[in-house]
JSON list of C-alpha atoms in Angstrom, two decimals:
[
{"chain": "T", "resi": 1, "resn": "UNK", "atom": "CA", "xyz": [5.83, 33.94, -5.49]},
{"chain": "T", "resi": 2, "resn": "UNK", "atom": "CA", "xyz": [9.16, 35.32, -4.05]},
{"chain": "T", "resi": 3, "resn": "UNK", "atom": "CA", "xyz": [7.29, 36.45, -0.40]},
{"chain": "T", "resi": 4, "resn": "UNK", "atom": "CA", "xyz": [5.58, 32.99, 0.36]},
{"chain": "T", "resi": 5, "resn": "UNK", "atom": "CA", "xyz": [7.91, 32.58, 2.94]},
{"chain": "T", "resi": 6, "resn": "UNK", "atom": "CA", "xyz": [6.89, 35.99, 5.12]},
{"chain": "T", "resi": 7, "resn": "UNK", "atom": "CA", "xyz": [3.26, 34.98, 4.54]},
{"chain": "T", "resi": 8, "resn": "UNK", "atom": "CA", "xyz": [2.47, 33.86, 8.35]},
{"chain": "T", "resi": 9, "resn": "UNK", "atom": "CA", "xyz": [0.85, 30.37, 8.51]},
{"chain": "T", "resi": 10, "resn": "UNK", "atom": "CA", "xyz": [-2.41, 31.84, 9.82]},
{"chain": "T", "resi": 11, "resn": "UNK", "atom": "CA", "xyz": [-2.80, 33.20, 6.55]},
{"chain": "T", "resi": 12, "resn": "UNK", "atom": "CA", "xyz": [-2.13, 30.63, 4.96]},
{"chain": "T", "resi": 13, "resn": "UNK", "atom": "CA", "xyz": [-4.48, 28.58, 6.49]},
{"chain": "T", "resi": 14, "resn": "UNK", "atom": "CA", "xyz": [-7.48, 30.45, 5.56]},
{"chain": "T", "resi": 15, "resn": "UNK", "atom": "CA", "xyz": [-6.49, 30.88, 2.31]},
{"chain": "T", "resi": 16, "resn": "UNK", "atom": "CA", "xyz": [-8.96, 28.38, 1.42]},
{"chain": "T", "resi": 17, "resn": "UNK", "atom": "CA", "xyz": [-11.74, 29.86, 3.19]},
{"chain": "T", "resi": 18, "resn": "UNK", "atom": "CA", "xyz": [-11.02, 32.83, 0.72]},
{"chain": "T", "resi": 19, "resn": "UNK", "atom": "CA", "xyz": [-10.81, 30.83, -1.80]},
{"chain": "T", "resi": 20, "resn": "UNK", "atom": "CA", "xyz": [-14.45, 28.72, -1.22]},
{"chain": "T", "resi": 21, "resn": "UNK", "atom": "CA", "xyz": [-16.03, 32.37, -0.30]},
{"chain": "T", "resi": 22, "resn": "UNK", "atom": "CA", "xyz": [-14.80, 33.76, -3.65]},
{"chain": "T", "resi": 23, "resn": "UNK", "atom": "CA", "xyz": [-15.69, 30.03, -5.73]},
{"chain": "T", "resi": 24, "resn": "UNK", "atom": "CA", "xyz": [-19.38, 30.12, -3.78]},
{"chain": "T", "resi": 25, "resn": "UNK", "atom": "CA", "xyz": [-19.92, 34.03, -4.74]},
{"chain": "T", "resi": 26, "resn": "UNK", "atom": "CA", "xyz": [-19.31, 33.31, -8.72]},
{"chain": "T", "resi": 27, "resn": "UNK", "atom": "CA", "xyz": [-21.75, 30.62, -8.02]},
{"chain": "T", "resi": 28, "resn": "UNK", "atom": "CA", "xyz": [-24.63, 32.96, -7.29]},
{"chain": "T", "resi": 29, "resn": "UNK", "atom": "CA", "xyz": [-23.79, 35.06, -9.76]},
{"chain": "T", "resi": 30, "resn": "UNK", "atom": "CA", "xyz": [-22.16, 37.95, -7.39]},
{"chain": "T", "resi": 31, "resn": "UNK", "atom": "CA", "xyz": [-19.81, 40.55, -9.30]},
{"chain": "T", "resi": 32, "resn": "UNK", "atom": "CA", "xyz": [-18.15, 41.90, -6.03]},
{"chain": "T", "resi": 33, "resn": "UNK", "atom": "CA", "xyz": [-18.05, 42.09, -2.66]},
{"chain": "T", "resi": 34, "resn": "UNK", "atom": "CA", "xyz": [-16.74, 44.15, 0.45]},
{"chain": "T", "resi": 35, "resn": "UNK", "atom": "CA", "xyz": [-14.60, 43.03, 3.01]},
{"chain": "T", "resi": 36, "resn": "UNK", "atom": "CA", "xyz": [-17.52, 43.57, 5.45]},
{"chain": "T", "resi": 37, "resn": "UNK", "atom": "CA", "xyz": [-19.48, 40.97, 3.56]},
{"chain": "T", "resi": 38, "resn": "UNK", "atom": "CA", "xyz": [-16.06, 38.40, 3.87]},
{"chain": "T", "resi": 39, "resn": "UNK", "atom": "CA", "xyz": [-15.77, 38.91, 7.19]},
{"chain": "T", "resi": 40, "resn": "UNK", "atom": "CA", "xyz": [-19.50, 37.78, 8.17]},
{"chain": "T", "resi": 41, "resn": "UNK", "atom": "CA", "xyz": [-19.39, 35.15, 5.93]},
{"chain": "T", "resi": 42, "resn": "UNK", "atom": "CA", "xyz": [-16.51, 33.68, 7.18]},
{"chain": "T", "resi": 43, "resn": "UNK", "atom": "CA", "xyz": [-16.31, 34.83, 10.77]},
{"chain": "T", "resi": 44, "resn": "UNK", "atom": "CA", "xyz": [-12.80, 36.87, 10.01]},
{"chain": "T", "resi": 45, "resn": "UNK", "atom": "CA", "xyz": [-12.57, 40.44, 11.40]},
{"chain": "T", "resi": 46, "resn": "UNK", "atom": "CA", "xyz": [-12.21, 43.01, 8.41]},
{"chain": "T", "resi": 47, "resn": "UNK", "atom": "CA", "xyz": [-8.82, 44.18, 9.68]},
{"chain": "T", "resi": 48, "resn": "UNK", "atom": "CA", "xyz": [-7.63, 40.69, 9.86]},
{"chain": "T", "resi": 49, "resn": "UNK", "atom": "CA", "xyz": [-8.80, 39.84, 5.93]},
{"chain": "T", "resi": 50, "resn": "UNK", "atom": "CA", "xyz": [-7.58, 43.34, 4.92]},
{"chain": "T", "resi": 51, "resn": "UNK", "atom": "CA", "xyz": [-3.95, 42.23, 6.39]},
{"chain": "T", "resi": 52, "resn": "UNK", "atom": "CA", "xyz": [-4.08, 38.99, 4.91]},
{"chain": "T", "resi": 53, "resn": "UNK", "atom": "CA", "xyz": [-4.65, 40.22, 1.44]},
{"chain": "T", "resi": 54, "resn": "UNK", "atom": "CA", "xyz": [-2.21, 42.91, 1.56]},
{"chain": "T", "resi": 55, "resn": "UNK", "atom": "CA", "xyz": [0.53, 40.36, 1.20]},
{"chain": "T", "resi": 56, "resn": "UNK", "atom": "CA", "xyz": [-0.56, 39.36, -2.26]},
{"chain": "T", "resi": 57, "resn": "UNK", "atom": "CA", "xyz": [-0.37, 43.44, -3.04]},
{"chain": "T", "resi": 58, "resn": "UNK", "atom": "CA", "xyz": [-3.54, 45.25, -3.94]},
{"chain": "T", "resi": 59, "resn": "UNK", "atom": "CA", "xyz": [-6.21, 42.86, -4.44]},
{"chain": "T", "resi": 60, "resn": "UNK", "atom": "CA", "xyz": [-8.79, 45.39, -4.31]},
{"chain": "T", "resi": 61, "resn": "UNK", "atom": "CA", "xyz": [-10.07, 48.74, -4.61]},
{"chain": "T", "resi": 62, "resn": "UNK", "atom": "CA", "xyz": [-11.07, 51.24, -1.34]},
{"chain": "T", "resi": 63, "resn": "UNK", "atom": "CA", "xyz": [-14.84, 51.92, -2.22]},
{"chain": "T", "resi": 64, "resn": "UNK", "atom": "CA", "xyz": [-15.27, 49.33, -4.85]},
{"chain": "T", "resi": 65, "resn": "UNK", "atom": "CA", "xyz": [-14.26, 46.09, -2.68]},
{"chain": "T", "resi": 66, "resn": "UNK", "atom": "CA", "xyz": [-12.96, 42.88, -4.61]},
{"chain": "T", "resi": 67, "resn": "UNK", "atom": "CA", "xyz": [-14.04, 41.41, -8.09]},
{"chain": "T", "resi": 68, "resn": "UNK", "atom": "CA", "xyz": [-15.28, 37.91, -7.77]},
{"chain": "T", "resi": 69, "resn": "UNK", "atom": "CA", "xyz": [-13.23, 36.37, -10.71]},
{"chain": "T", "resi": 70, "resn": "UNK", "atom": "CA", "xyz": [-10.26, 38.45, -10.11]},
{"chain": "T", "resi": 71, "resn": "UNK", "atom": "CA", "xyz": [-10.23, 37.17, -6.71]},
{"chain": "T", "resi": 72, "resn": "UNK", "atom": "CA", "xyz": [-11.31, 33.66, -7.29]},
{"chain": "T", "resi": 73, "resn": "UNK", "atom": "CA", "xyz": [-8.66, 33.62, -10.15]},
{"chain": "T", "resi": 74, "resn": "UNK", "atom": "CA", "xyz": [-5.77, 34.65, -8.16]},
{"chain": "T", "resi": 75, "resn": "UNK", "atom": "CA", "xyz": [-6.43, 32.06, -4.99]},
{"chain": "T", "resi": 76, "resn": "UNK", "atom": "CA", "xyz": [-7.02, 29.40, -7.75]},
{"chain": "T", "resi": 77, "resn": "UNK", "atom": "CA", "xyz": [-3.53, 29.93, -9.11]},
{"chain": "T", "resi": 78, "resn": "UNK", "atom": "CA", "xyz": [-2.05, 30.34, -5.42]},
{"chain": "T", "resi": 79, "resn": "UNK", "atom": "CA", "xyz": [-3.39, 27.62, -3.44]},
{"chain": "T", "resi": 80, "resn": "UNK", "atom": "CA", "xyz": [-3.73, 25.34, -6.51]},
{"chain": "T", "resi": 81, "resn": "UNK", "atom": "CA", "xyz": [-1.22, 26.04, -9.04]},
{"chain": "T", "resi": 82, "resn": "UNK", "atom": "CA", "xyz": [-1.69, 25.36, -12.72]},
{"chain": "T", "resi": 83, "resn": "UNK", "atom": "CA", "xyz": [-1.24, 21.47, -12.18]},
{"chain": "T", "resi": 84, "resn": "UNK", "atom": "CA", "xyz": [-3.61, 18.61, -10.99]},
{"chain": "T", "resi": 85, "resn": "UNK", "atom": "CA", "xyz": [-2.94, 16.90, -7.93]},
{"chain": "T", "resi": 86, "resn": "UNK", "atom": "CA", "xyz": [-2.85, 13.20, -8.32]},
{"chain": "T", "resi": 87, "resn": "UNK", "atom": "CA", "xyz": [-3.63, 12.15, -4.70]},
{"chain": "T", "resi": 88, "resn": "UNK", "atom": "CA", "xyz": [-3.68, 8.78, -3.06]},
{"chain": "T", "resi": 89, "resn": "UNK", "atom": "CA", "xyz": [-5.46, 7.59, 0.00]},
{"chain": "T", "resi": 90, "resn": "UNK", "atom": "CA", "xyz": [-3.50, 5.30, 1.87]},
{"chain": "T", "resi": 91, "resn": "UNK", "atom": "CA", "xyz": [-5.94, 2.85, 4.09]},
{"chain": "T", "resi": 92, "resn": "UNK", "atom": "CA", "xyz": [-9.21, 2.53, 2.96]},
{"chain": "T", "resi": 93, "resn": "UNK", "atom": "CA", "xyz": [-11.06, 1.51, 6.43]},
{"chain": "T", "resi": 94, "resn": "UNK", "atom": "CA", "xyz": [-13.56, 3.16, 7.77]},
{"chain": "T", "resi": 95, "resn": "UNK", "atom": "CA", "xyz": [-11.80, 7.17, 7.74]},
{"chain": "T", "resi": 96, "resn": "UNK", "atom": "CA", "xyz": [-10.23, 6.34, 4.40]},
{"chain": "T", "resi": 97, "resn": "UNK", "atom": "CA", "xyz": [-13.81, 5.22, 2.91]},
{"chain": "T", "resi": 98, "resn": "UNK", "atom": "CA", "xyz": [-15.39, 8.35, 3.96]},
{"chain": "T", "resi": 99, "resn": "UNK", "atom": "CA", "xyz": [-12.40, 10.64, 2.51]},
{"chain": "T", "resi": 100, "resn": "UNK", "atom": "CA", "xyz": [-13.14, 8.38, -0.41]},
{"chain": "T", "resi": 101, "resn": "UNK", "atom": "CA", "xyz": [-16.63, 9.29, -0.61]},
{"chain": "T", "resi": 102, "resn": "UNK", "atom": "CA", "xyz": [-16.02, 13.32, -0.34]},
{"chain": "T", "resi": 103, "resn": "UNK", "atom": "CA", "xyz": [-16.30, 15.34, -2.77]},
{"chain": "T", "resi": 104, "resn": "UNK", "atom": "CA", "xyz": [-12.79, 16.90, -3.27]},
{"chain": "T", "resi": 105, "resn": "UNK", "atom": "CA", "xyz": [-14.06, 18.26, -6.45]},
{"chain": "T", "resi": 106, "resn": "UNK", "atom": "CA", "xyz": [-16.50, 21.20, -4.65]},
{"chain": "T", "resi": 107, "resn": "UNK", "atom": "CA", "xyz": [-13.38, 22.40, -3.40]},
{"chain": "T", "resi": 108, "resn": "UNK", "atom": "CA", "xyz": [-10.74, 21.58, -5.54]},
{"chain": "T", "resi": 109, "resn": "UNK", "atom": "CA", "xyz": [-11.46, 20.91, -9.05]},
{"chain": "T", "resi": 110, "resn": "UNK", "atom": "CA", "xyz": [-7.70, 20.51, -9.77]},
{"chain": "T", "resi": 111, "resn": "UNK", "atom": "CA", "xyz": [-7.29, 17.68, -7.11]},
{"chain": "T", "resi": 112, "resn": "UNK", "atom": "CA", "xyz": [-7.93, 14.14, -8.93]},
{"chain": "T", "resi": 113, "resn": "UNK", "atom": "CA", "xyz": [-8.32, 11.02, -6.10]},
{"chain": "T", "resi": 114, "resn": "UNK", "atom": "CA", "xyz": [-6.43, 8.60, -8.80]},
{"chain": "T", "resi": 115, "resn": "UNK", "atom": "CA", "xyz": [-6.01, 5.28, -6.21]},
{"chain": "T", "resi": 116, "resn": "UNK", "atom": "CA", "xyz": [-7.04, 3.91, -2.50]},
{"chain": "T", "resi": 117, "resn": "UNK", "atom": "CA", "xyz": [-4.25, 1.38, -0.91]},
{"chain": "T", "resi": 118, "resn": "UNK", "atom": "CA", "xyz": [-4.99, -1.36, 1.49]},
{"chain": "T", "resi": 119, "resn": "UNK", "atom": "CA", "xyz": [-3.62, -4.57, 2.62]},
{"chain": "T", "resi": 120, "resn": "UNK", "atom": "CA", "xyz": [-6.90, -5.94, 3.99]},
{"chain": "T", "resi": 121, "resn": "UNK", "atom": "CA", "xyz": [-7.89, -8.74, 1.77]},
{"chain": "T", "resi": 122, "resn": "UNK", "atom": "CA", "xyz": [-11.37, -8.06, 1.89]},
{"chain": "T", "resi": 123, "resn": "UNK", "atom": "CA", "xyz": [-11.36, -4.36, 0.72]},
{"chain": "T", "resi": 124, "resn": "UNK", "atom": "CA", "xyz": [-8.39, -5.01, -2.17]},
{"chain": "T", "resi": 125, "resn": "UNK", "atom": "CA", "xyz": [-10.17, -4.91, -5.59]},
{"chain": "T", "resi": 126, "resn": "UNK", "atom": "CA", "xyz": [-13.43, -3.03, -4.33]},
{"chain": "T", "resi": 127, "resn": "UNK", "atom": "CA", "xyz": [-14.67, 0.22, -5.62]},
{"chain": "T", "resi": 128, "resn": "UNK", "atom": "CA", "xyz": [-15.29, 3.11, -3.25]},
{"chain": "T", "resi": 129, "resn": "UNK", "atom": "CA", "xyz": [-17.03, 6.21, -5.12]},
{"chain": "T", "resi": 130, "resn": "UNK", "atom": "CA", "xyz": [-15.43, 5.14, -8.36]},
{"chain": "T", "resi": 131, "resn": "UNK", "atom": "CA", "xyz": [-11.86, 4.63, -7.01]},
{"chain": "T", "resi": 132, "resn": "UNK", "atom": "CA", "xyz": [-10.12, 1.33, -6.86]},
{"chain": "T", "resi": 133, "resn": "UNK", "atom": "CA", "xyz": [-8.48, 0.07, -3.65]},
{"chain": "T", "resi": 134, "resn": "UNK", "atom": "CA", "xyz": [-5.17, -1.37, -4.48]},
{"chain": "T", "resi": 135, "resn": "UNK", "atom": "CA", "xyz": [-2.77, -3.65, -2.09]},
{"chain": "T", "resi": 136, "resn": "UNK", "atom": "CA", "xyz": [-0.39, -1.78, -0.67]},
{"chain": "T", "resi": 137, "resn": "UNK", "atom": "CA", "xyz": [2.19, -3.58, -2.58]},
{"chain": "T", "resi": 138, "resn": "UNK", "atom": "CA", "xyz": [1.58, -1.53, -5.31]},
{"chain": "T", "resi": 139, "resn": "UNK", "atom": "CA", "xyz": [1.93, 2.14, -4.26]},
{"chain": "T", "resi": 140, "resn": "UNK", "atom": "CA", "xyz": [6.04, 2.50, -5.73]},
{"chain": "T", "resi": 141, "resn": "UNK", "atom": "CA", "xyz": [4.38, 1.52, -9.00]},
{"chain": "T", "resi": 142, "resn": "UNK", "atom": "CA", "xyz": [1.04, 3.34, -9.15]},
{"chain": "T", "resi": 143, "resn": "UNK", "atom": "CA", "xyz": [2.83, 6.24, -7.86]},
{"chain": "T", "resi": 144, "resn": "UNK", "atom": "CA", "xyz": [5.17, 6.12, -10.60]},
{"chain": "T", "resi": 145, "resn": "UNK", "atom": "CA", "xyz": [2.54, 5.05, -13.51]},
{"chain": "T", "resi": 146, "resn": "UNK", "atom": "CA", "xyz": [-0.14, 8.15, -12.19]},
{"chain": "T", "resi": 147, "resn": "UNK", "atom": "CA", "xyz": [2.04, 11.12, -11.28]},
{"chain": "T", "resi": 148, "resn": "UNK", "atom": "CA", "xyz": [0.75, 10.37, -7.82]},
{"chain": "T", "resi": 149, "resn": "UNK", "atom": "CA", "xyz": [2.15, 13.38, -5.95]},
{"chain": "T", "resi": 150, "resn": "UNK", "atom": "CA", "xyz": [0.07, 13.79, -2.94]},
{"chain": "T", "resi": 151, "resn": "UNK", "atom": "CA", "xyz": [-0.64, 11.15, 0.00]},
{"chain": "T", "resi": 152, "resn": "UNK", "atom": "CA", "xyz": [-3.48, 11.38, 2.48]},
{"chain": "T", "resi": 153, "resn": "UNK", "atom": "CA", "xyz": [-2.60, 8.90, 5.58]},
{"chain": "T", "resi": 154, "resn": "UNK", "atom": "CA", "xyz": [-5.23, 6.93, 7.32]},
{"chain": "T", "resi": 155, "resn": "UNK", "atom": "CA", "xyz": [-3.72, 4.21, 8.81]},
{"chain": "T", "resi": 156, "resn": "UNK", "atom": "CA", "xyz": [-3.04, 2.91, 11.99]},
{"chain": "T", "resi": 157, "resn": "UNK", "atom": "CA", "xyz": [0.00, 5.01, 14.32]},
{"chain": "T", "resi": 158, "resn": "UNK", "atom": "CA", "xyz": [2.07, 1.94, 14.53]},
{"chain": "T", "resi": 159, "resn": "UNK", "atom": "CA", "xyz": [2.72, 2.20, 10.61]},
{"chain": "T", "resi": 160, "resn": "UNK", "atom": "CA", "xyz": [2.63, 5.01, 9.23]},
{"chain": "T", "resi": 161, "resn": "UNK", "atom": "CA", "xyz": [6.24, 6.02, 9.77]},
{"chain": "T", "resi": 162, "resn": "UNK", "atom": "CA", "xyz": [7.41, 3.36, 7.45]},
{"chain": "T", "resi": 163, "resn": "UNK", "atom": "CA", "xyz": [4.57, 3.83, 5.01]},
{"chain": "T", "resi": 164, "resn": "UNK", "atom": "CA", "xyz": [5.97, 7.80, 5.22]},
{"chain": "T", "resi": 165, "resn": "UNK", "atom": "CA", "xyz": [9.10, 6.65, 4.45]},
{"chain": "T", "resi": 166, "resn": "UNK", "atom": "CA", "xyz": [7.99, 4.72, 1.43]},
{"chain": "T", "resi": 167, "resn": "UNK", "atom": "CA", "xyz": [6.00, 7.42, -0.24]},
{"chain": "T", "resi": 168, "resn": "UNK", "atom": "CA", "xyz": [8.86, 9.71, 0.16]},
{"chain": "T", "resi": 169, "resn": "UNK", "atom": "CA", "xyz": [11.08, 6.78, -1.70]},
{"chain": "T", "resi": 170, "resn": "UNK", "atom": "CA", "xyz": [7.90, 6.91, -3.99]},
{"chain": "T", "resi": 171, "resn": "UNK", "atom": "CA", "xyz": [8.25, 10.50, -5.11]},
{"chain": "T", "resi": 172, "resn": "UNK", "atom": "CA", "xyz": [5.25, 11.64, -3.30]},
{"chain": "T", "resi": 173, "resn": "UNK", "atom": "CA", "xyz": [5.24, 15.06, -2.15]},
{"chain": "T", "resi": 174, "resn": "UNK", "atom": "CA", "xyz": [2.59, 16.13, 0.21]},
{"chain": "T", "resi": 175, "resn": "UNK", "atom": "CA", "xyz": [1.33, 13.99, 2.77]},
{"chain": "T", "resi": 176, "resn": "UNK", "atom": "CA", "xyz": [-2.02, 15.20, 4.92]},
{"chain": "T", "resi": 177, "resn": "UNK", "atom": "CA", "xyz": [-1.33, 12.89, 7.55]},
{"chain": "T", "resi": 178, "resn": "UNK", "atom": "CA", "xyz": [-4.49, 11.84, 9.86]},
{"chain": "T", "resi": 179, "resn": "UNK", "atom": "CA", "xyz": [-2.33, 9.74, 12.28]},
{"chain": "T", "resi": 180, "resn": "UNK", "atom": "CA", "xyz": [-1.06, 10.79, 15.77]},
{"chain": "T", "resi": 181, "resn": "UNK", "atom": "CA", "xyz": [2.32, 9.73, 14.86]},
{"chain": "T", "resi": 182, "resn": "UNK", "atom": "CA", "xyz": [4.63, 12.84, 13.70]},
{"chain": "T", "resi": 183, "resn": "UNK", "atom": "CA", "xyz": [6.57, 11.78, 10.74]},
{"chain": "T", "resi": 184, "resn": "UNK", "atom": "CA", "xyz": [9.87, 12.02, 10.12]},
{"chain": "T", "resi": 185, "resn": "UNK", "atom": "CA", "xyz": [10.86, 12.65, 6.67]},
{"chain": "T", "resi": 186, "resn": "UNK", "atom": "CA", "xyz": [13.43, 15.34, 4.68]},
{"chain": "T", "resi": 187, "resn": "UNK", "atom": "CA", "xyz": [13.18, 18.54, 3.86]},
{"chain": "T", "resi": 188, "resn": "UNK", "atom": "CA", "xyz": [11.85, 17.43, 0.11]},
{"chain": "T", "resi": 189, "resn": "UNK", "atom": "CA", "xyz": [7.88, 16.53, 1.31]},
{"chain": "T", "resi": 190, "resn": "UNK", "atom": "CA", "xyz": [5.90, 18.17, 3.30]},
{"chain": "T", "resi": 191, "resn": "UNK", "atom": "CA", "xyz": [3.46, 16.92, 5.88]},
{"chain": "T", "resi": 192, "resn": "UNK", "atom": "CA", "xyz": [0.61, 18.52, 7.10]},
{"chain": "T", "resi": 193, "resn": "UNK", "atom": "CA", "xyz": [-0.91, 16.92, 10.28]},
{"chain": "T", "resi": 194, "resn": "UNK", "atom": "CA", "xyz": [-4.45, 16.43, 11.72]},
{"chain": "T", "resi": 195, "resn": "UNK", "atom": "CA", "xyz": [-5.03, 14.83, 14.97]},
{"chain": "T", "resi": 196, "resn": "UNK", "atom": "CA", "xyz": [-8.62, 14.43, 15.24]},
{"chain": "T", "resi": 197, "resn": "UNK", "atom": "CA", "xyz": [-8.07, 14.29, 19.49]},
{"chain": "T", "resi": 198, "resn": "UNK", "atom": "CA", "xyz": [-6.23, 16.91, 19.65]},
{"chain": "T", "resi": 199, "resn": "UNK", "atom": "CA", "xyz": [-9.13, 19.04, 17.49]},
{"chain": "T", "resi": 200, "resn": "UNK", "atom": "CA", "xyz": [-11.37, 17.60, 19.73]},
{"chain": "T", "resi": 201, "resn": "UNK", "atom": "CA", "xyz": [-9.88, 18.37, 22.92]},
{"chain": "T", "resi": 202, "resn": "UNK", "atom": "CA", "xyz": [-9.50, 21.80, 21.56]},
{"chain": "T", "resi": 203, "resn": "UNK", "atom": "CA", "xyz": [-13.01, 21.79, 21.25]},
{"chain": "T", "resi": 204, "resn": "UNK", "atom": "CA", "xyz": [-13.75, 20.93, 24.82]},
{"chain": "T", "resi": 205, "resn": "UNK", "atom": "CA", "xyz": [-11.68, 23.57, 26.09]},
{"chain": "T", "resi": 206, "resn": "UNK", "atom": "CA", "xyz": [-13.54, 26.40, 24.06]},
{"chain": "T", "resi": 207, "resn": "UNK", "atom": "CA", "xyz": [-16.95, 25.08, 25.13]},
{"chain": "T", "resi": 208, "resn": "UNK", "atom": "CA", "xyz": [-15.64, 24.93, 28.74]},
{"chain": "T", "resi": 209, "resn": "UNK", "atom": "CA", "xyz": [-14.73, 28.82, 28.34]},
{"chain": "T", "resi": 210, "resn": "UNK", "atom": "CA", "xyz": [-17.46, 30.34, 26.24]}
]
């Protein structure tokens, strides 16, 4: 896609939200739907979703709306690709074993959890929601042997620069990183960052000004 880089990253972001809308419409069977019915589904003003889509070219037709499976086709191939995603979770504690019990699938069919790491003796060699937590030992190799391309970090602040460091080394090339730590890494992996205080604090400031 020769424009991705003059798509603005609020539209990138709700890309998803497109997609699930389009993925849950197929689901009940509908054939089409207006940008009206988008925006009060998802809470996005018409003009905004309108603006969005017109940087993909014309998705849809004035007076008809959007096809469901056109739609659903063409955010499939742009927020997924063709390719799985062979993801690890790295740290399988108590955030990691409920990101190992989600169901990625419902919103990502192309994403495959292959692997958990840990280096907490007691969790090595269990099985969380059919995955296998590994020692952490093992990531260079299992990364190599399973395509492993994206990481999703749940470990504690005080490590997870090194760990980043190692799944670059790795070949990894995504990390969603759940740590307040930003990484440093190159240019070649990408890291997208969720501070859960920082969401929350965010939260207490639009409840404060409703």
């Amino acid at each position: 896609m020769n424009n991705k880089k003059k798509i603005p990253n609020a539209t990138m972001k709700r890309l998803p939200l497109y997609y699930r809308f389009f993925k849950n419409s197929e689901k009940s069977g509908v054939d089409r739907v207006s940008s009206r019915e988008i925006s009060e589904a998802l809470d996005i003003d018409s003009a905004t979703i309108r603006r969005d889509f017109s940087y993909f070219g014309e998705l849809g037709r004035k007076g008809y709306g959007y096809n469901v499976k056109s739609l659903l086709k063409f955010f499939m191939e742009h927020i997924q690709g063709n390719q799985k995603r062979n993801v690890a979770i790295i740290g399988a504690g108590n955030l990691g074993s409920a990101l190992l019990n989600y169901k990625f699938s419902n919103i990502n069919d192309r994403m495959n959890v292959v692997a958990a790491f840990d280096n907490n003796s007691s969790i090595v060699g269990t099985t969380i929601n059919d995955t296998m937590v590994h020692h952490s030992d093992e990531i260079e190799k299992m990364a190599k042997d399973h395509g492993i391309d994206v990481a999703i970090l749940t470990l504690p602040a005080e490590v997870s620069q090194e760990m980043a460091e190692r799944l670059e080394a790795a070949g990894i090339k995504g990390i969603l990183n759940f740590t307040p730590m930003r990484l440093d890494v190159s240019d070649g992996i990408y890291v997208h960052n969720i501070d859960l205080s920082v969401e929350l604090q965010a939260l207490f400031f639009y409840m404060k000004h409703i």
